[in-house]
Short mmCIF file of C-alpha atoms in Angstrom, two decimals:
data_model
loop_
_atom_site.label_atom_id
_atom_site.label_comp_id
_atom_site.label_asym_id
_atom_site.label_seq_id
_atom_site.Cartn_x
_atom_site.Cartn_y
_atom_site.Cartn_z
CA MET B 1 212.32 269.19 248.82
CA GLU B 2 215.91 268.04 248.35
CA ASP B 3 213.62 264.63 247.81
CA LEU B 4 210.85 266.29 245.91
CA LYS B 5 214.26 267.89 243.16
CA LYS B 6 215.60 263.90 243.08
CA ARG B 7 212.24 263.19 241.49
CA LEU B 8 211.61 266.06 239.32
CA ALA B 9 214.86 264.91 237.73
CA ALA B 10 213.45 262.09 237.52
CA LEU B 11 210.61 262.45 236.35
CA ARG B 12 212.11 265.22 233.99
CA SER B 13 214.75 262.28 232.45
CA GLN B 14 211.98 259.45 232.03
CA VAL B 15 210.21 261.95 229.43
CA ARG B 16 213.03 262.52 227.59
CA THR B 17 213.81 259.27 226.37
CA SER B 18 213.67 257.99 223.13
CA SER B 19 211.36 255.79 222.94
CA THR B 20 208.55 258.44 225.71
CA LYS B 21 209.69 260.95 223.03
CA GLU B 22 208.39 258.34 220.76
CA LYS B 23 204.82 256.95 221.94
CA LEU B 24 204.16 260.56 222.74
CA LYS B 25 205.13 262.24 219.47
CA PRO B 26 201.83 261.25 217.81
CA LEU B 27 199.69 263.69 220.75
CA ALA B 28 198.77 267.11 219.06
CA PHE B 29 200.24 268.69 221.79
CA ARG B 30 203.33 268.18 221.80
CA GLY B 31 203.47 265.47 224.74
CA THR B 32 206.97 266.24 225.68
CA ALA B 33 207.54 270.18 225.92
CA ILE B 34 204.64 270.43 227.68
CA ILE B 35 204.84 268.22 230.39
CA ASP B 36 208.61 269.41 229.76
CA THR B 37 208.04 272.80 230.46
CA LEU B 38 205.35 272.20 233.37
CA LEU B 39 207.94 270.62 235.87
CA ASP B 40 210.20 273.63 234.76
CA LEU B 41 207.26 275.66 236.22
CA ILE B 42 206.69 273.73 239.41
CA GLU B 43 211.22 273.59 240.00
CA ALA B 44 210.72 277.74 239.16
CA THR B 45 208.09 279.02 241.12
CA CYS B 46 206.88 276.30 243.38
CA THR B 47 208.71 277.04 247.15
CA ASP B 48 205.64 274.90 248.85
CA ALA B 49 206.18 271.39 249.95
CA THR B 50 203.20 270.99 249.57
CA ARG B 51 202.07 272.88 245.86
CA ALA B 52 205.22 271.40 244.56
CA GLU B 53 203.87 267.58 245.32
CA HIS B 54 200.38 268.08 244.23
CA GLY B 55 201.48 269.84 240.43
CA LEU B 56 204.00 267.27 240.61
CA ASN B 57 201.90 264.35 240.70
CA LEU B 58 199.26 266.06 238.27
CA VAL B 59 202.43 265.87 235.85
CA ARG B 60 203.87 262.98 236.92
CA SER B 61 199.84 261.07 236.12
CA LEU B 62 199.83 263.59 232.30
CA PHE B 63 202.48 262.13 231.64
CA GLU B 64 201.88 258.78 233.12
CA ASP B 65 197.84 258.64 230.58
CA ALA B 66 199.33 260.47 227.28
CA ALA B 67 202.21 257.52 226.66
CA ASN B 68 199.84 255.43 228.34
CA ALA B 69 196.70 256.13 226.11
CA VAL B 70 198.47 256.62 223.06
CA THR B 71 199.13 253.74 220.05
CA SER B 72 200.95 253.43 217.32
CA LYS B 73 200.11 254.37 214.24
CA MET B 74 201.67 253.32 210.42
CA ALA B 75 200.04 254.01 207.88
CA ALA B 76 199.64 251.00 204.97
CA GLY B 77 201.96 253.32 201.67
CA THR B 78 204.87 253.30 204.42
CA LEU B 79 205.70 250.01 205.54
CA SER B 80 207.44 247.25 203.27
CA ILE B 81 206.92 243.51 203.08
CA GLU B 82 209.43 242.18 205.03
CA ALA B 83 207.73 244.86 207.81
CA VAL B 84 204.51 243.88 206.64
CA LYS B 85 205.62 240.27 207.53
CA ASN B 86 206.45 240.28 210.49
CA LEU B 87 203.83 242.19 211.66
CA PHE B 88 201.15 240.01 210.91
CA GLU B 89 204.11 237.19 211.06
CA ILE B 90 203.34 235.84 207.76
CA LYS B 91 205.08 233.83 205.04
CA PHE B 92 205.67 233.86 201.48
CA ASP B 93 205.19 230.50 199.42
CA ILE B 94 208.26 228.89 198.14
CA CYS B 95 206.49 228.99 194.85
CA ARG B 96 206.70 232.37 194.96
CA ILE B 97 210.39 231.74 195.63
CA ASP B 98 210.88 229.88 192.84
CA ASN B 99 209.52 231.59 190.10
CA GLU B 100 206.24 229.89 190.57
CA PRO B 101 202.93 231.64 190.62
CA TRP B 102 199.45 231.46 192.10
CA ARG B 103 197.60 231.06 188.73
CA LEU B 104 194.07 230.62 188.43
CA ALA B 105 192.54 226.06 187.02
CA HIS B 106 189.54 227.28 184.57
CA GLU B 107 189.44 229.82 182.96
CA PRO B 108 186.13 229.72 181.65
CA HIS B 109 184.17 233.10 180.76
CA GLU B 110 184.07 234.93 178.39
CA VAL B 111 185.23 238.80 177.93
CA PRO B 112 182.34 241.05 177.72
CA ALA B 113 182.30 242.58 173.99
CA ILE B 114 181.58 245.76 175.85
CA LEU B 115 184.05 245.86 178.10
CA LYS B 116 187.07 245.02 175.64
CA GLN B 117 184.57 247.18 173.36
CA ASN B 118 185.35 250.21 176.87
CA LEU B 119 189.38 249.09 177.05
CA SER B 120 189.54 250.50 173.56
CA ASP B 121 187.55 253.86 173.45
CA LEU B 122 189.52 254.35 176.98
CA ARG B 123 193.40 254.19 174.66
CA ARG B 124 191.62 255.75 172.19
CA SER B 125 190.35 259.08 174.63
CA LEU B 126 192.04 262.19 175.39
CA TYR B 127 192.22 260.70 179.20
CA SER B 128 196.06 261.27 180.27
CA PRO B 129 197.30 257.39 180.09
CA ASP B 130 199.84 258.58 182.75
CA SER B 131 197.62 259.63 185.37
CA GLU B 132 195.56 257.03 188.80
CA ALA B 133 192.56 258.85 187.67
CA THR B 134 192.00 257.37 184.40
CA SER B 135 193.85 253.82 184.94
CA ARG B 136 190.94 253.42 188.55
CA ILE B 137 188.05 253.85 185.28
CA ALA B 138 189.94 251.52 183.38
CA VAL B 139 189.68 249.51 186.70
CA ASP B 140 186.23 250.12 187.31
CA MET B 141 184.80 249.27 183.53
CA VAL B 142 186.67 245.24 184.26
CA LEU B 143 184.89 245.04 187.83
CA LEU B 144 182.12 246.58 186.36
CA GLN B 145 181.33 244.28 184.06
CA CYS B 146 182.56 241.85 186.67
CA SER B 147 179.96 242.17 188.91
CA LEU B 148 177.34 241.95 186.50
CA LEU B 149 178.20 238.17 185.96
CA ILE B 150 178.23 237.64 189.22
CA GLN B 151 174.77 239.09 189.51
CA GLN B 152 173.90 236.97 187.18
CA GLN B 153 174.76 233.74 188.26
CA LEU B 154 173.49 235.04 191.64
CA ALA B 155 169.92 234.98 189.92
CA LYS B 156 170.49 232.01 187.86
CA ILE B 157 171.47 229.90 192.01
CA SER B 158 168.08 232.09 193.01
CA VAL B 159 165.93 230.84 190.83
CA ALA B 160 167.39 227.42 191.10
CA THR B 161 166.71 226.82 195.22
CA GLU B 162 163.50 228.08 195.23
CA ALA B 163 163.27 225.16 192.11
CA THR B 164 164.27 222.49 193.88
CA SER B 165 163.25 223.77 197.56
CA ALA B 166 161.69 221.14 200.10
CA PRO B 167 157.78 221.09 201.29
CA PRO B 168 157.12 223.67 204.46
CA ALA B 169 157.83 222.12 207.12
CA THR B 170 156.53 222.99 210.55
CA PRO B 171 157.61 225.19 211.72
CA PRO B 172 157.42 226.56 207.94
CA ARG B 173 161.13 227.09 206.43
CA ARG B 174 162.46 229.45 203.58
CA PRO B 175 164.71 228.37 201.01
CA ASP B 176 167.74 228.56 201.86
CA ALA B 177 167.99 231.55 199.34
CA GLN B 178 165.25 233.65 201.05
CA ILE B 179 167.48 233.69 203.91
CA SER B 180 168.57 237.36 205.18
CA ARG B 181 172.03 238.04 204.67
CA PRO B 182 174.15 240.57 203.80
CA GLU B 183 174.16 241.31 200.35
CA ILE B 184 177.97 241.10 198.56
CA HIS B 185 179.09 245.24 197.05
CA ILE B 186 181.98 246.95 195.84
CA PHE B 187 183.19 249.26 198.09
CA PRO B 188 185.34 252.47 196.84
CA GLU B 189 187.69 254.15 198.41
CA ILE B 190 187.75 252.32 202.51
CA ASP B 191 189.42 252.94 204.58
CA ILE B 192 190.63 250.01 207.08
CA SER B 193 192.17 249.72 209.52
CA VAL B 194 194.05 246.58 212.50
CA GLU B 195 195.65 247.11 215.23
CA VAL B 196 197.83 244.65 215.57
CA LYS B 197 200.15 243.71 218.57
CA ASP B 198 204.25 244.94 217.44
CA ARG B 199 206.53 242.06 218.22
CA ARG B 200 209.94 244.13 218.25
CA THR B 201 208.80 246.56 220.88
CA GLY B 202 205.64 244.87 222.62
CA ASP B 203 203.79 248.25 221.77
CA ALA B 204 199.78 247.86 220.04
CA ALA B 205 199.82 249.03 216.84
CA ILE B 206 197.70 250.98 214.44
CA VAL B 207 197.71 249.76 210.92
CA GLN B 208 195.74 251.63 208.05
CA GLY B 209 194.69 252.58 204.93
CA ARG B 210 192.13 253.90 203.05
CA ALA B 211 191.68 250.39 199.74
CA ASP B 212 191.02 252.35 196.36
CA TRP B 213 188.62 249.27 196.67
CA CYS B 214 187.22 245.94 199.24
CA PHE B 215 184.76 244.27 198.20
CA GLY B 216 183.20 241.66 201.12
CA TYR B 217 179.62 242.23 202.90
CA GLY B 218 177.13 244.88 204.99
CA SER B 219 178.28 248.51 204.72
CA ARG B 220 182.29 250.03 204.16
CA ARG B 221 181.62 251.38 208.19
CA ASP B 222 181.27 247.18 209.81
CA PRO B 223 184.05 246.65 211.67
CA LEU B 224 183.63 242.72 211.93
CA GLY B 225 185.93 242.18 209.25
CA THR B 226 183.19 241.76 206.42
CA LEU B 227 185.78 242.70 204.19
CA LEU B 228 187.04 239.91 201.50
CA ALA B 229 189.11 241.21 199.49
CA ALA B 230 191.06 244.55 198.64
CA MET B 231 192.41 245.97 195.49
CA GLU B 232 194.58 249.47 195.36
CA ALA B 233 196.02 251.17 191.41
CA LYS B 234 199.20 253.09 190.31
CA THR B 235 199.91 255.51 187.55
CA ARG B 236 202.18 253.36 185.40
CA ASP B 237 205.62 254.51 187.07
CA GLU B 238 204.62 253.88 190.27
CA TYR B 239 203.00 250.29 189.31
CA SER B 240 206.35 248.38 190.93
CA LYS B 241 205.12 250.06 194.54
CA GLY B 242 201.63 248.21 194.43
CA GLU B 243 203.17 245.35 195.42
CA ALA B 244 203.99 245.91 199.04
CA GLN B 245 200.15 248.42 199.57
CA LEU B 246 198.07 245.34 198.03
CA LEU B 247 200.14 243.17 200.88
CA THR B 248 199.17 245.47 204.03
CA TYR B 249 195.85 246.09 203.34
CA LEU B 250 195.80 242.12 202.08
CA ALA B 251 197.40 241.80 205.52
CA ILE B 252 194.87 243.78 207.34
CA LEU B 253 191.41 241.79 206.68
CA TRP B 254 193.30 239.15 207.00
CA GLU B 255 193.61 240.38 210.71
CA LYS B 256 190.72 241.65 211.32
CA ARG B 257 189.08 238.32 210.36
CA ARG B 258 191.10 235.92 212.49
CA GLN B 259 190.15 238.13 215.55
CA MET B 260 186.44 238.05 215.11
CA GLY B 261 187.44 233.95 215.42
CA ARG B 262 185.62 233.81 211.04
CA THR B 263 185.52 230.77 209.45
CA ASN B 264 187.63 231.05 206.66
CA ILE B 265 190.67 234.59 207.14
CA ALA B 266 192.08 234.81 202.86
CA ALA B 267 192.38 237.13 201.64
CA GLN B 268 192.54 238.05 197.85
CA GLY B 269 193.63 240.96 195.52
CA PHE B 270 195.39 242.61 192.91
CA TRP B 271 196.94 246.12 191.69
CA THR B 272 197.15 247.61 188.10
CA ASP B 273 197.54 250.70 186.45
CA GLY B 274 194.62 250.12 184.38
CA THR B 275 197.00 247.28 181.57
CA GLN B 276 198.67 245.60 183.83
CA TYR B 277 197.56 243.45 186.65
CA THR B 278 198.98 241.16 189.12
CA PHE B 279 197.28 239.00 191.37
CA MET B 280 197.86 238.60 196.02
CA CYS B 281 196.42 236.21 198.45
CA ILE B 282 196.92 235.51 201.88
CA THR B 283 195.78 232.12 202.11
CA ASN B 284 194.00 230.83 205.44
CA SER B 285 197.60 228.48 206.85
CA GLY B 286 198.87 233.15 206.27
CA VAL B 287 200.87 231.80 203.14
CA VAL B 288 200.91 234.49 200.66
CA GLU B 289 200.57 233.52 197.06
CA GLN B 290 201.67 235.62 193.77
CA SER B 291 200.56 235.62 190.26
CA GLN B 292 202.52 236.24 186.66
CA ARG B 293 201.93 239.72 185.46
CA TYR B 294 198.54 240.21 183.08
CA SER B 295 198.10 242.85 180.64
CA ALA B 296 194.65 243.76 179.14
CA MET B 297 196.22 245.43 176.00
CA THR B 298 196.36 241.13 174.94
CA ASP B 299 193.16 239.12 174.73
CA ALA B 300 194.77 235.70 176.05
CA GLY B 301 195.33 238.45 179.20
CA LEU B 302 192.28 240.90 179.38
CA LYS B 303 190.48 237.11 179.44
CA THR B 304 192.97 236.10 182.42
CA ILE B 305 192.13 239.33 184.64
CA PHE B 306 188.07 238.70 183.52
CA ASN B 307 188.62 235.36 185.06
CA PHE B 308 190.46 235.97 188.25
CA ILE B 309 188.31 238.48 189.67
CA VAL B 310 185.50 236.29 188.70
CA THR B 311 186.52 233.97 190.78
CA ILE B 312 188.39 236.42 193.51
CA LEU B 313 184.81 237.28 194.58
CA GLU B 314 183.27 234.08 194.00
CA ALA B 315 186.15 232.09 196.32
CA ALA B 316 185.23 235.36 198.97
CA MET B 317 181.52 234.48 199.33
CA VAL B 318 182.36 231.07 199.10
CA SER B 319 184.74 231.05 202.10
CA THR B 320 182.25 233.13 204.44
CA PRO B 321 178.50 231.81 206.03
CA SER B 322 177.57 236.04 206.29
CA ALA B 323 177.77 236.29 202.46
CA THR B 324 174.97 236.46 199.97
CA PRO B 325 174.60 232.32 198.99
CA THR B 326 176.19 230.84 195.83
CA LYS B 327 174.86 227.10 196.26
CA PRO B 328 172.57 225.50 197.69
CA GLY B 329 172.16 224.27 201.67
CA ASN B 330 174.18 221.30 201.93
CA GLN B 331 176.64 222.19 199.31
CA ARG B 332 177.45 225.19 200.79
CA GLU B 333 177.84 223.94 204.38
CA LYS B 334 180.48 222.15 202.60
CA GLU B 335 182.01 223.95 201.46
CA ILE B 336 182.38 226.84 204.01
CA GLN B 337 183.49 223.90 206.36
CA SER B 338 186.69 222.12 203.69
CA TYR B 339 187.15 225.25 202.35
CA ASP B 340 190.18 225.17 201.02
CA SER B 341 189.85 221.53 199.71
CA GLU B 342 186.27 222.51 198.59
CA VAL B 343 186.88 225.58 196.96
CA TRP B 344 190.63 227.11 196.26
CA GLN B 345 192.33 223.74 195.46
CA LYS B 346 189.33 223.58 192.45
CA VAL B 347 189.53 227.24 191.48
CA TYR B 348 193.07 227.62 191.79
CA VAL B 349 196.39 226.24 190.50
CA SER B 350 198.10 223.92 193.61
CA TYR B 351 202.68 223.54 194.07
CA ASN B 352 203.84 220.00 195.47
CA ALA B 353 206.56 221.89 197.19
CA ALA B 354 207.99 218.30 197.48
CA LYS B 355 208.36 217.08 193.31
CA ARG B 356 208.61 220.70 192.03
CA GLU B 357 205.51 219.67 190.03
CA MET B 358 202.37 221.14 189.17
CA VAL B 359 199.35 220.17 190.22
CA VAL B 360 196.20 221.20 189.37
CA PHE B 361 192.80 220.00 190.30
CA ASP B 362 189.61 219.14 188.62
CA ASP B 363 185.87 219.19 189.15
CA SER B 364 185.67 215.47 190.82
CA ASP B 365 188.28 216.94 193.63
CA GLN B 366 189.17 212.71 193.24
CA GLU B 367 191.94 212.79 191.11
CA MET B 368 194.71 215.61 189.84
CA LYS B 369 196.29 216.77 186.82
CA GLU B 370 199.87 216.20 186.56
#
């Protein structure tokens, strides 16, 4: 029995270590407490060595299974920017540090008059301007008009593709736009998560949260890295908290697509209070870029916001072969395989970090305008 008592004491000591308590904390039945109690019962009531041995083995099995099965969970809203950076091994662009913001190369779309009117009506209505619900209404108005514009463009591409399709071959070949692909959607209030390895502890951790909106294809429950962009709404008072939360959401999407072996894994999005908007992305290479803050209260600011969101949706759609076609045939394949040069550098401003000069890639991609 002396040997048994020593093993009881050793197991009790192991159960009570701070690292073990942390692992067992998420268990609904208070893992450390119940195991400790079982050990007390074994020690107090088992005079029969065989029964005590059996009880000890059961407790050890329970302890080991619980400790190994529980994966720590991290809520997106609780992580700091530094924590996200370390956990996902992403880095910040030097341009962001030097206050040179991520921005659009072009703003080709005019803001629909109906959007201006709707936002004006919302501001003059009885809705509280300090409510997150009001912020979401404003964002929904913007997203609605952006998505309608995208749908109009896709319809034109579909018609053009059908008109220029080659004659049927043997076996018959369908136009690219007619190939069955999952449709693109904006998903409100969607749960997202990814499992990563915490470099500090070596343990697996699940980072999870509920994004106010995500943009992607397939269904909202599809786990295979089909989400491409995320958006987060805050109240005016909590606007500053949106940066870390959006970064976490984008990191989840970026890491999920990386784990699934997607060709392009860039994730984009914005956070807003319904009036102020800041845009952010994680590039294919894991670099975080961020825009300046834009206000929807001015015509120039609203135009930039509208074009930025449309560009994010368009660039996200081009990044994957699984989404609705945005270009016909060979041109689309070229964009997917050479995404950074064929798409990213043409729609966003790139900075030459060595010369500290702003460089914009024009449509020909042959010359650069300094």
